[in-house]
Coordinates of C-alpha atoms and ligand atoms in Angstrom, one line a residue:
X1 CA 102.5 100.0 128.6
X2 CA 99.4 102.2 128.5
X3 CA 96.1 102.4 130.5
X4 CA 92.8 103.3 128.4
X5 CA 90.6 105.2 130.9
X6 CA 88.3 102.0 130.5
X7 CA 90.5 99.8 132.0
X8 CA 91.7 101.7 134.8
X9 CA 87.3 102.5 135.7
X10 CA 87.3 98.7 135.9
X11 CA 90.5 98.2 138.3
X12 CA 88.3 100.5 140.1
X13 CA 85.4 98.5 139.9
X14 CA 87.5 95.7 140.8
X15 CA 88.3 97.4 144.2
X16 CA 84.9 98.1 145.1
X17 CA 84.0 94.2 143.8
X18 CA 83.8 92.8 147.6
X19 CA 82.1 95.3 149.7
X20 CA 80.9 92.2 152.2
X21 CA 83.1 90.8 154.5
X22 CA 81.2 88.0 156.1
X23 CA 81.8 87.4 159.9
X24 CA 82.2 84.6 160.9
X25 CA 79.4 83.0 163.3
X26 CA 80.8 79.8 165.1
X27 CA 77.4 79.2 166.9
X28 CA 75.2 79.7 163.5
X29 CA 78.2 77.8 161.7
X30 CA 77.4 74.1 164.1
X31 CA 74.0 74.5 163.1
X32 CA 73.6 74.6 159.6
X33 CA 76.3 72.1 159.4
X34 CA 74.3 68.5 158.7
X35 CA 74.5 66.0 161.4
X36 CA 77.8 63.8 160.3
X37 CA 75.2 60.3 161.5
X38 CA 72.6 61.3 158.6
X39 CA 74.1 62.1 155.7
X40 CA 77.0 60.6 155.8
X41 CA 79.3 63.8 155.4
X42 CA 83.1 63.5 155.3
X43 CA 83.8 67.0 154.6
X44 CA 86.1 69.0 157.1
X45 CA 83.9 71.8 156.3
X46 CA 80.7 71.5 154.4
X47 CA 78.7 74.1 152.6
X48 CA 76.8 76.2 155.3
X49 CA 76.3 79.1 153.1
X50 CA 74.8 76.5 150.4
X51 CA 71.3 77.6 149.2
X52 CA 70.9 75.2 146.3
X53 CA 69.9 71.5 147.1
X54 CA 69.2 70.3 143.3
X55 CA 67.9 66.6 143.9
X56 CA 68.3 65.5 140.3
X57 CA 71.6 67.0 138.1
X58 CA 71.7 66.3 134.5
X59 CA 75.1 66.6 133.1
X60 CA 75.7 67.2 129.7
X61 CA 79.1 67.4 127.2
X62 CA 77.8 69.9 124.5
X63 CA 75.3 72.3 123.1
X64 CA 73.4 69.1 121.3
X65 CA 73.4 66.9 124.6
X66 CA 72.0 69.6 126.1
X67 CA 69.3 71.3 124.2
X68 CA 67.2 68.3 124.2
X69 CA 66.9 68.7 128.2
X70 CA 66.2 72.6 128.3
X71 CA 63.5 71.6 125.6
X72 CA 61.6 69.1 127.6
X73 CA 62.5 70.8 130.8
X74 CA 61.7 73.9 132.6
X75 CA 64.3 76.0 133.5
X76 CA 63.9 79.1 134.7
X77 CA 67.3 80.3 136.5
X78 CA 70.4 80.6 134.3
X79 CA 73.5 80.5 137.3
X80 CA 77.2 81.3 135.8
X81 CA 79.7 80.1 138.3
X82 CA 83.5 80.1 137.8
X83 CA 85.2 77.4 136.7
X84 CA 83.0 76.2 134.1
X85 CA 83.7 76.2 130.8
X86 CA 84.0 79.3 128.9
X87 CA 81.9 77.8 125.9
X88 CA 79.5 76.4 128.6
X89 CA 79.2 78.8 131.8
X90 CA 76.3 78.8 132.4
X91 CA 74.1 76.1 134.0
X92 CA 70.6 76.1 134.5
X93 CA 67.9 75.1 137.5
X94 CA 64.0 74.9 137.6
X95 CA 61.8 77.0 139.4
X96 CA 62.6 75.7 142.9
X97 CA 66.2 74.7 141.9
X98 CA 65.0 70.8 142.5
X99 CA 66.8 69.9 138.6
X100 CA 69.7 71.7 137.2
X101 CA 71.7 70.7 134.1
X102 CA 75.4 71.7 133.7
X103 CA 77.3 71.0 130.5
X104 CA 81.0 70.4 131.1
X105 CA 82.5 70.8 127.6
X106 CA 84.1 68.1 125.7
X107 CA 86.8 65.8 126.3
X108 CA 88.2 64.9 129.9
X109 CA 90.0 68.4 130.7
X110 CA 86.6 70.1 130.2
X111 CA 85.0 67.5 132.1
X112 CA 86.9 67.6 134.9
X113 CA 87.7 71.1 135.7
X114 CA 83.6 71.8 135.1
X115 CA 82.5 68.7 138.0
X116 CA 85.3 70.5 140.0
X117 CA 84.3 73.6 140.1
X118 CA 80.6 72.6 140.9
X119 CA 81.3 70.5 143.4
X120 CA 83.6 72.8 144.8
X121 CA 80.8 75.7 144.3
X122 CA 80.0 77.0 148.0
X123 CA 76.6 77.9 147.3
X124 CA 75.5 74.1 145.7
X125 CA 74.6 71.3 148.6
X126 CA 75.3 68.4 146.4
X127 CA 75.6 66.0 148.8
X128 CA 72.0 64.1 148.3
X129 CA 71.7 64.8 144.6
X130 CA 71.1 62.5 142.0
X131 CA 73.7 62.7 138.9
X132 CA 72.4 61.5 135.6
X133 CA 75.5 61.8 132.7
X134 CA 73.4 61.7 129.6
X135 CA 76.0 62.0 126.5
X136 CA 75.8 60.4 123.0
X137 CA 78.7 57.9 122.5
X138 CA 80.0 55.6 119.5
X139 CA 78.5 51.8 120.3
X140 CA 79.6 48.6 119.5
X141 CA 77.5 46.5 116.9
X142 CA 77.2 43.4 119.5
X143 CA 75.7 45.3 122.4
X144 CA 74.1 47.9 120.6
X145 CA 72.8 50.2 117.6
X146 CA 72.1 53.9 116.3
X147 CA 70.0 55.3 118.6
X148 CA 70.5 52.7 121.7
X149 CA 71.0 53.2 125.5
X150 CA 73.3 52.2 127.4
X151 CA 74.1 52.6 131.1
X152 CA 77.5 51.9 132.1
X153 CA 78.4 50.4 135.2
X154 CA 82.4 51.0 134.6
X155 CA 84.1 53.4 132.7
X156 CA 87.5 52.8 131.6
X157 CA 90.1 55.5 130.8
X158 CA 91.9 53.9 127.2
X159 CA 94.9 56.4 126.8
X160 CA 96.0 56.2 130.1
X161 CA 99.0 53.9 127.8
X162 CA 102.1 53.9 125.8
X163 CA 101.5 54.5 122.4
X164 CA 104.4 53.6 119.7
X165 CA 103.5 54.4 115.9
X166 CA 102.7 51.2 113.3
X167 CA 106.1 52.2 111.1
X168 CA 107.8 52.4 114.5
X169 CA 106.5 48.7 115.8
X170 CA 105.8 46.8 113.0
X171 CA 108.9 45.1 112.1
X172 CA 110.1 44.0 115.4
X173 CA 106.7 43.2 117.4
X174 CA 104.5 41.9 114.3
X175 CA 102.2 40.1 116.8
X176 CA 101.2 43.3 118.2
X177 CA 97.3 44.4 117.0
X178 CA 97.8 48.4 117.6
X179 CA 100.7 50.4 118.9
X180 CA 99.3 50.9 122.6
X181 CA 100.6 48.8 125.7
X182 CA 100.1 49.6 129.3
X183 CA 102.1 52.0 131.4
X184 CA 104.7 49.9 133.4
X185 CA 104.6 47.0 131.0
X186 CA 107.2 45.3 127.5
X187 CA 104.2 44.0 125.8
X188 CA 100.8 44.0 125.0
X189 CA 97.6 42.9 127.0
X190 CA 99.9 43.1 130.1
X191 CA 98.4 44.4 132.9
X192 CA 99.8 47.7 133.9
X193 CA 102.7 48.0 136.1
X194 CA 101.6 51.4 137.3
X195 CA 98.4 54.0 137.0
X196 CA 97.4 57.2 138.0
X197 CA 94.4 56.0 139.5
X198 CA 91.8 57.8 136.9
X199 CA 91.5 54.3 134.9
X200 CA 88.8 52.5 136.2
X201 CA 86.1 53.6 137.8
X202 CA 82.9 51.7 139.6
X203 CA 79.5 53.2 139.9
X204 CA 76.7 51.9 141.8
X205 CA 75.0 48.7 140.0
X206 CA 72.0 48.7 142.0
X207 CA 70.8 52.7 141.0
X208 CA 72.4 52.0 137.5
X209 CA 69.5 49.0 137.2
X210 CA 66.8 51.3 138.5
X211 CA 67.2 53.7 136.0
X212 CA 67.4 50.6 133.1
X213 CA 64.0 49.2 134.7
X214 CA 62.4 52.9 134.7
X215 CA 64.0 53.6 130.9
X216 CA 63.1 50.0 129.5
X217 CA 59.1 51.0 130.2
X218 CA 60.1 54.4 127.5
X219 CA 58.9 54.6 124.0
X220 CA 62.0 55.4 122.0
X221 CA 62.6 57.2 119.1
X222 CA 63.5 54.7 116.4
X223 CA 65.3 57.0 114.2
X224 CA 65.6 57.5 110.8
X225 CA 64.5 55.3 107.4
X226 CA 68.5 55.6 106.8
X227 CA 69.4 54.7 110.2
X228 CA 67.3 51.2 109.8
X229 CA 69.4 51.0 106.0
X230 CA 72.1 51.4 107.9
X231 CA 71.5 48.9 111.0
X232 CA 70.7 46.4 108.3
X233 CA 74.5 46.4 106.7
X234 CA 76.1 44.8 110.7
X235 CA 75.6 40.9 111.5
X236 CA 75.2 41.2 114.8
X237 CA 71.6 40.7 116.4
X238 CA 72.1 44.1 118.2
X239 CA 73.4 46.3 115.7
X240 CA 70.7 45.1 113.6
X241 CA 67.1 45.4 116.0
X242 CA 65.6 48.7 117.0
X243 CA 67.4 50.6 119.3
X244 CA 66.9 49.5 123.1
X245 CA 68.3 49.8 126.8
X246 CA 71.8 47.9 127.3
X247 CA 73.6 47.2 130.2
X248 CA 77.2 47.5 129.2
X249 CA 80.6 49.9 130.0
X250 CA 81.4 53.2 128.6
X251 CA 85.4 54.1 127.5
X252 CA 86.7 57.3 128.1
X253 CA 89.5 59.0 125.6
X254 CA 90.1 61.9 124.2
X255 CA 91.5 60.6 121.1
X256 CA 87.9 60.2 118.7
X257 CA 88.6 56.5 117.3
X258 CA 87.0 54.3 115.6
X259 CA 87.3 51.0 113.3
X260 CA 88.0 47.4 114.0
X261 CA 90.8 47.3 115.4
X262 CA 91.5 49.8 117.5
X263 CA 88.0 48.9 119.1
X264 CA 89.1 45.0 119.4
X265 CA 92.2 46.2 121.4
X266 CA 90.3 48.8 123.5
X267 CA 87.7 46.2 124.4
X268 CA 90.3 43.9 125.3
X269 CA 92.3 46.4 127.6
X270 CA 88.3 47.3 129.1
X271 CA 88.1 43.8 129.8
X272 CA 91.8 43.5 130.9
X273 CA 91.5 46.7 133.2
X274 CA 88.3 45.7 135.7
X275 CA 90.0 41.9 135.7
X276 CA 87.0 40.8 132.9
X277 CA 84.4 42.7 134.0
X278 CA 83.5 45.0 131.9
X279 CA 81.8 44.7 128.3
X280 CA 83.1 48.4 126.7
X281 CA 80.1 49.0 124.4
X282 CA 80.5 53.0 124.2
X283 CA 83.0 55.0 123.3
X284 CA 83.1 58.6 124.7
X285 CA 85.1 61.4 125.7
X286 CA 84.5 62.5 129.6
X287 CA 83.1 60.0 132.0
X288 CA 86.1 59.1 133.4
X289 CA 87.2 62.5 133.5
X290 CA 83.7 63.4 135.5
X291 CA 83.9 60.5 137.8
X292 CA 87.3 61.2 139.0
X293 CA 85.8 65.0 140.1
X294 CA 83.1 62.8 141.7
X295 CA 85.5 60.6 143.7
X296 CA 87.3 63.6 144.6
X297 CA 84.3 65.5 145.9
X298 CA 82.9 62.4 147.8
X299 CA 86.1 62.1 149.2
X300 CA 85.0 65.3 151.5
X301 CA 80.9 64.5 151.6
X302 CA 80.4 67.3 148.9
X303 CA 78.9 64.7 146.6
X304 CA 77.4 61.0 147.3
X305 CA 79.0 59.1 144.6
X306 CA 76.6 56.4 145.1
X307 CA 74.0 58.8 143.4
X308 CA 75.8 58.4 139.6
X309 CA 74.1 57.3 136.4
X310 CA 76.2 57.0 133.5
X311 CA 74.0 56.8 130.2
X312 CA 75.7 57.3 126.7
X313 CA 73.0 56.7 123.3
X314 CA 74.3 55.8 120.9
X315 CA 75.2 58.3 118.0
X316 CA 77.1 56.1 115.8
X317 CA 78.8 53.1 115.0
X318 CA 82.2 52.6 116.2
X319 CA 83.1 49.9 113.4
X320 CA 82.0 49.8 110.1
X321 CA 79.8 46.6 108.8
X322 CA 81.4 44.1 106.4
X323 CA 80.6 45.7 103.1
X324 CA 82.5 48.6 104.0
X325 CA 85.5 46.6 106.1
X326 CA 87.9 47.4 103.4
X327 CA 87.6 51.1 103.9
X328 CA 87.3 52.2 107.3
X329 CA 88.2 55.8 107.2
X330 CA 85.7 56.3 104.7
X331 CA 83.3 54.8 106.4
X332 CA 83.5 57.3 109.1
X333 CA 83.8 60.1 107.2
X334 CA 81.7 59.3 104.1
X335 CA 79.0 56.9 105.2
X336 CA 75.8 58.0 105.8
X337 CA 74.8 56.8 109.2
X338 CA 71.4 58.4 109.0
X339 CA 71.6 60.9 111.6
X340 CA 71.8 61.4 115.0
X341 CA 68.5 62.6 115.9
X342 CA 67.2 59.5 117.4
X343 CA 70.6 59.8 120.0
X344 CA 69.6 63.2 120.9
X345 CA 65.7 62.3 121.6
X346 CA 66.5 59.2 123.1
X347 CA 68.7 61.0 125.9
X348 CA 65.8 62.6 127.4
X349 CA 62.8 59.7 126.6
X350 CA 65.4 57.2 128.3
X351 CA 66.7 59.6 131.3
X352 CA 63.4 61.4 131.8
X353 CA 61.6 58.6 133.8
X354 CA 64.8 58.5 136.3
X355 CA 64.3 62.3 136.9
X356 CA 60.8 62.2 137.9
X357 CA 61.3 58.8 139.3
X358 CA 63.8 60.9 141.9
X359 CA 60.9 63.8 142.4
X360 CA 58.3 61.5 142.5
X361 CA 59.9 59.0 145.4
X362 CA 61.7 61.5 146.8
X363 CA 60.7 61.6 150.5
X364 CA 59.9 57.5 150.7
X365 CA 63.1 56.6 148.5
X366 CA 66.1 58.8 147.3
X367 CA 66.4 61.2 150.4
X368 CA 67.9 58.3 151.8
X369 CA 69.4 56.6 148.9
X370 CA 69.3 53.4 151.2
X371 CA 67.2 50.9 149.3
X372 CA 69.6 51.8 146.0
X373 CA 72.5 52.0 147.8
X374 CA 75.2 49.7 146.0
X375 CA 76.0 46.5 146.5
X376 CA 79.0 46.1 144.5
X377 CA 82.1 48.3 145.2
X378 CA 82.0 51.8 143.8
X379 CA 85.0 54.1 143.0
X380 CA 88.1 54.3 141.2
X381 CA 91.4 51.8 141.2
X382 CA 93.0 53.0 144.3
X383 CA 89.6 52.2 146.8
X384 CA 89.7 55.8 147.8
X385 CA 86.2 55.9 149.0
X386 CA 86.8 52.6 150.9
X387 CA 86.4 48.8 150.3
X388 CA 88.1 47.1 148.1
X389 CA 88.0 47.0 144.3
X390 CA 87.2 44.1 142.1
X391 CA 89.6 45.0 139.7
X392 CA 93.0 46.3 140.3
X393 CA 96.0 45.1 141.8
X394 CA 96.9 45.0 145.7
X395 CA 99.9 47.4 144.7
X396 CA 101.3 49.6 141.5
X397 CA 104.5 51.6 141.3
X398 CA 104.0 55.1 141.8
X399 CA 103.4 56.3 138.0
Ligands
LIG1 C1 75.3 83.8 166.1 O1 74.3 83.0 165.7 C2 73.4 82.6 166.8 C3 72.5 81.5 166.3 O2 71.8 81.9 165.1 C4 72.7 83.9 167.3 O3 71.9 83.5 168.4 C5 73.8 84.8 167.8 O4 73.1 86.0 168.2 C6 74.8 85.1 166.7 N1 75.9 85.9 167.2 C7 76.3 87.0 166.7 C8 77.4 87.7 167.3 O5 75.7 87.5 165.7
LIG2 C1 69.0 81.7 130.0 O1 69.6 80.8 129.1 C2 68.8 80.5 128.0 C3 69.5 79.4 127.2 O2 70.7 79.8 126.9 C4 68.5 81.8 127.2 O3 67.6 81.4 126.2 C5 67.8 82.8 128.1 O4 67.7 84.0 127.4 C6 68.7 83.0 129.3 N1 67.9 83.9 130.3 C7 68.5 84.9 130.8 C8 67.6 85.7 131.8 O5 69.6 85.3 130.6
LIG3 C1 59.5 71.8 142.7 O1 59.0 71.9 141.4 C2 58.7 70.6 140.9 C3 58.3 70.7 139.5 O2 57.5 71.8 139.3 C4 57.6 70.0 141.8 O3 57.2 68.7 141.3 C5 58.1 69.9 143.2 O4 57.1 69.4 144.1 C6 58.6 71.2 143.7 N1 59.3 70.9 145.0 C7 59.2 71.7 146.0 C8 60.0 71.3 147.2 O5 58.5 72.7 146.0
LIG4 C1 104.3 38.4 120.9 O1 105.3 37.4 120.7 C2 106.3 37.3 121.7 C3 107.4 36.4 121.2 O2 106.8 35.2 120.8 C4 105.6 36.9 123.0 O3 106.5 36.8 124.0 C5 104.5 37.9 123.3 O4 103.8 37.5 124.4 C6 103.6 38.1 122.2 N1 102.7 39.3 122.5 C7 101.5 39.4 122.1 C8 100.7 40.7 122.5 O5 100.9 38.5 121.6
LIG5 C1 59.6 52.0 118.0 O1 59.4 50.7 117.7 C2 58.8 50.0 118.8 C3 58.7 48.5 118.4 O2 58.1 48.4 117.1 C4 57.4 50.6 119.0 O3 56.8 49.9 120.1 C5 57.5 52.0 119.3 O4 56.3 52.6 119.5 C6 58.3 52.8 118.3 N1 58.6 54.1 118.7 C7 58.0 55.2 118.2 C8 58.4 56.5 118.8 O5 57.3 55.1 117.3
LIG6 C1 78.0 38.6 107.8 O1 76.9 38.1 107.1 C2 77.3 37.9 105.7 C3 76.0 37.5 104.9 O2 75.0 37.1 105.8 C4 78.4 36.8 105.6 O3 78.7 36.6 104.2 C5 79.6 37.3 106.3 O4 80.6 36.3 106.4 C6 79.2 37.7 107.8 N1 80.4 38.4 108.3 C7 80.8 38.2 109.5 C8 82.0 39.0 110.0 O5 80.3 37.4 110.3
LIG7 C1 85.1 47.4 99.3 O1 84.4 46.2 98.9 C2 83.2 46.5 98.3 C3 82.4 45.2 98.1 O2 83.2 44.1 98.4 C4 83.4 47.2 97.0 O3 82.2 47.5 96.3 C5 84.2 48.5 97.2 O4 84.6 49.1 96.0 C6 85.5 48.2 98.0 N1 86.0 49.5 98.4 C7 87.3 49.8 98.4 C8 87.7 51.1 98.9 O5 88.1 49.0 98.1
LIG8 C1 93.3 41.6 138.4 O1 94.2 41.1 137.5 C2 95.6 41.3 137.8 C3 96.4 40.9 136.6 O2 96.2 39.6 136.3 C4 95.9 40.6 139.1 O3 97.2 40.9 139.5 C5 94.9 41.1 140.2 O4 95.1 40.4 141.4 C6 93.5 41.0 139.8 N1 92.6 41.7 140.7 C7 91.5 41.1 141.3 C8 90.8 42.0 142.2 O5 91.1 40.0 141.0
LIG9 C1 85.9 54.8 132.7 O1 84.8 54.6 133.6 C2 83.9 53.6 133.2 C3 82.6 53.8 134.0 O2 82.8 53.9 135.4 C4 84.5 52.2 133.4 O3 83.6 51.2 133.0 C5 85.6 52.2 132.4 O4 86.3 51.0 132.6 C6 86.6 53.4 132.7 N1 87.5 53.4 131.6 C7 88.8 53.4 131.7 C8 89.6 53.3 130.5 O5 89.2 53.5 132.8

């Protein structure tokens, strides 16, 4: 093993990395902590060194989710933090710090470990701040169209499942649709036997239709000439009409899939897995992924997970239309959709007017966060934040 001179001058940077050693202040500590009666803090410990207090957060997935935002918005401070995402480490705040946007990375181990690491960041108060996810998503034709809205009020983890290969299955269970059944379970569109308690989660319905009523008032862009041709091919009254705000569930999975089928049996297990609730419309990578961070980080006051919007526009189709039925994989990787512009602009034109909703009200309204304080339960299948979920089952195996 040999040592270049370089790295031994940084081990000796390293050493002289931490020349402050904090003492500790038990009088100054009690009172920056928050009164536990107003805020409603859990946390065994809090964030007294804390000197960010964003009120509105947009997260982001990737570079094009993202760019949009630092367009329309102005950021001034770039803060790296560890933990993030080495393609994404950086996240940016406005002048005063009042919005920041963080971009997590794709897929739900990006996700995760990015929410985790800024929640668990000791110098970012996040317990009253307002979290808008604003990520593109494949829709389905019935609920929406290239270029739509949707805001989620569930998010359902799909490949939390067995999965068996068509060769492997199709002889001896030819009833089967796909080669996915739940965990715990013999057959399909059983509900599971066991979970690991990332599958479903809730978010607050009552912020979720504030942000609806302030983005339905938005001019959206329309898209593309090609993205109308292409509307025009699907049936369904939705897939055909301009693109607008829906109310309907986003699914989480790393796997990218598409096509008929596999988007029949994911909607079914959507449905299946919040006991008919929820009508999947989106398909996407991370929201499950972020919302179990969330949970976690509520769990000791260091977020309010009532403060959650889930948006995802819609980028694509997640089936093809008829003509093109008989040749799905080229119509993912052949058709021409038109672009995803309209996706990208939409993102901000339909999340905008919840941002400066947030600034705007702030003092009267979302200090507070009591008049849009949910109604229905919010969290994930195990009611870790408390109540009880209205989807689930009184008991699972442990997984
Ligand atoms: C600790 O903090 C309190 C309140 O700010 C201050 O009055 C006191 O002097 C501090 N004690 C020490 C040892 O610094
Ligand atoms: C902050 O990040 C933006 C976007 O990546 C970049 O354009 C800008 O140069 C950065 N500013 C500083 C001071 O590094
Ligand atoms: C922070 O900046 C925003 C946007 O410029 C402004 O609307 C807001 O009043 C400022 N907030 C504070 C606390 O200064
Ligand atoms: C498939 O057929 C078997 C045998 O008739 C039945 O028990 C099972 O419920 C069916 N499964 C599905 C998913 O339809
Ligand atoms: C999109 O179409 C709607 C309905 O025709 C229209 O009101 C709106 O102005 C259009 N948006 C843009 C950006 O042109
Ligand atoms: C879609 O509409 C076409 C023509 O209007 C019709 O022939 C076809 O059967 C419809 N397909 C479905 C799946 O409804
Ligand atoms: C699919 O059907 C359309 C119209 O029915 C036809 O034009 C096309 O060639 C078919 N494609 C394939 C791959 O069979
Ligand atoms: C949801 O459905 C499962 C399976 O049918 C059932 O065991 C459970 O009791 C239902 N949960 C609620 C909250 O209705
Ligand atoms: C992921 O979370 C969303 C939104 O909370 C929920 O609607 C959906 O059912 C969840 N997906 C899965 C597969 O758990």
């Amino acid at each position: 093993m040999k040592f270049s001179t370089f790295a031994l001058s940084f081990l000796a940077c390293l050493c002289n990395a931490h020349p402050f050693k904090r003492e500790i202040n038990g009088t100054q500590l009690s009172n920056d902590i928050p009164p536990t009666t107003a805020n409603d803090l859990h946390s065994s410990y809090g964030k007294p060194f804390a000197i960010y207090q964003p009120k509105a957060f947009i997260v982001s997935m990737f570079e094009l989710e993202r760019d949009p935002w630092l367009k329309e918005l102005d950021f001034v401070h770039n803060i790296t933090l560890p933990g993030l995402s080495p393609a994404y480490p950086t996240l940016y705040c406005s002048t005063n710090y009042t919005i920041c946007q963080i971009t997590t990375g794709e897929g739900e181990i990006n996700a995760a470990s990015t929410i985790t690491a800024l929640t668990l960041n000791p110098l970012f108060d996040l317990s009253k701040t307002y979290f808008l996810i604003a990520g593109i998503a494949g829709g389905e034709p019935a609920y929406t169209t290239l270029g739509g809205v949707t805001f989620a009020k569930y998010a359902v983890q799909l490949a939390l499942e067995y999965e068996v290969d068509y060769v492997d299955y199709h002889n001896t269970m030819p009833n089967w649709t796909t080669g996915y059944y739940a965990y715990g379970t013999h057959d399909q569109n059983e509900y599971p036997g066991n979970v690991y308690g990332t599958e479903v989660f809730e978010v607050n319905e009552q912020l979720r239709d504030r942000a609806v009523e302030l983005a339905s008032r938005a001019e959206l862009n329309n898209g593309t000439e090609q993205n109308a041709k292409f509307r025009s091919l699907y049936n369904q009254t939705a897939a055909r009409s301009l693109p607008a705000i829906a109310k309907c569930d986003v699914a989480t999975s790393d796997v990218y899939f598409y096509g008929a089928t596999l988007n029949n049996y994911f909607s079914s297990f959507a449905s299946m897995m919040t006991n008919g609730s929820a009508v999947y419309c989106a398909s996407a990578q991370e929201d499950n992924a972020s919302l179990e961070a969330f949970v976690r980080a509520q769990k000791f006051g260091l977020v309010d997970y009532d403060r959650i919007v889930v948006m995802r526009t819609i980028s694509d189709f997640a089936r093809p239309p008829p003509l093109m039925d008989n040749n799905t994989v080229g119509f993912f990787n052949q058709a021409d959709q038109g672009g995803i512009q309209a996706s990208l602009d939409n993102l901000v034109k339909a999340g905008l007017p919840f941002i400066h909703d947030i600034l705007a009200e702030w003092d009267s309204v979302y200090d507070s966060g009591d008049k849009y304080r949910s109604k229905n339960y919010v969290g994930d299948i195990f009611g870790t934040l408390g109540g009880t979920p209205d989807f689930g089952k009184p008991n699972f195996d442990v997984a």
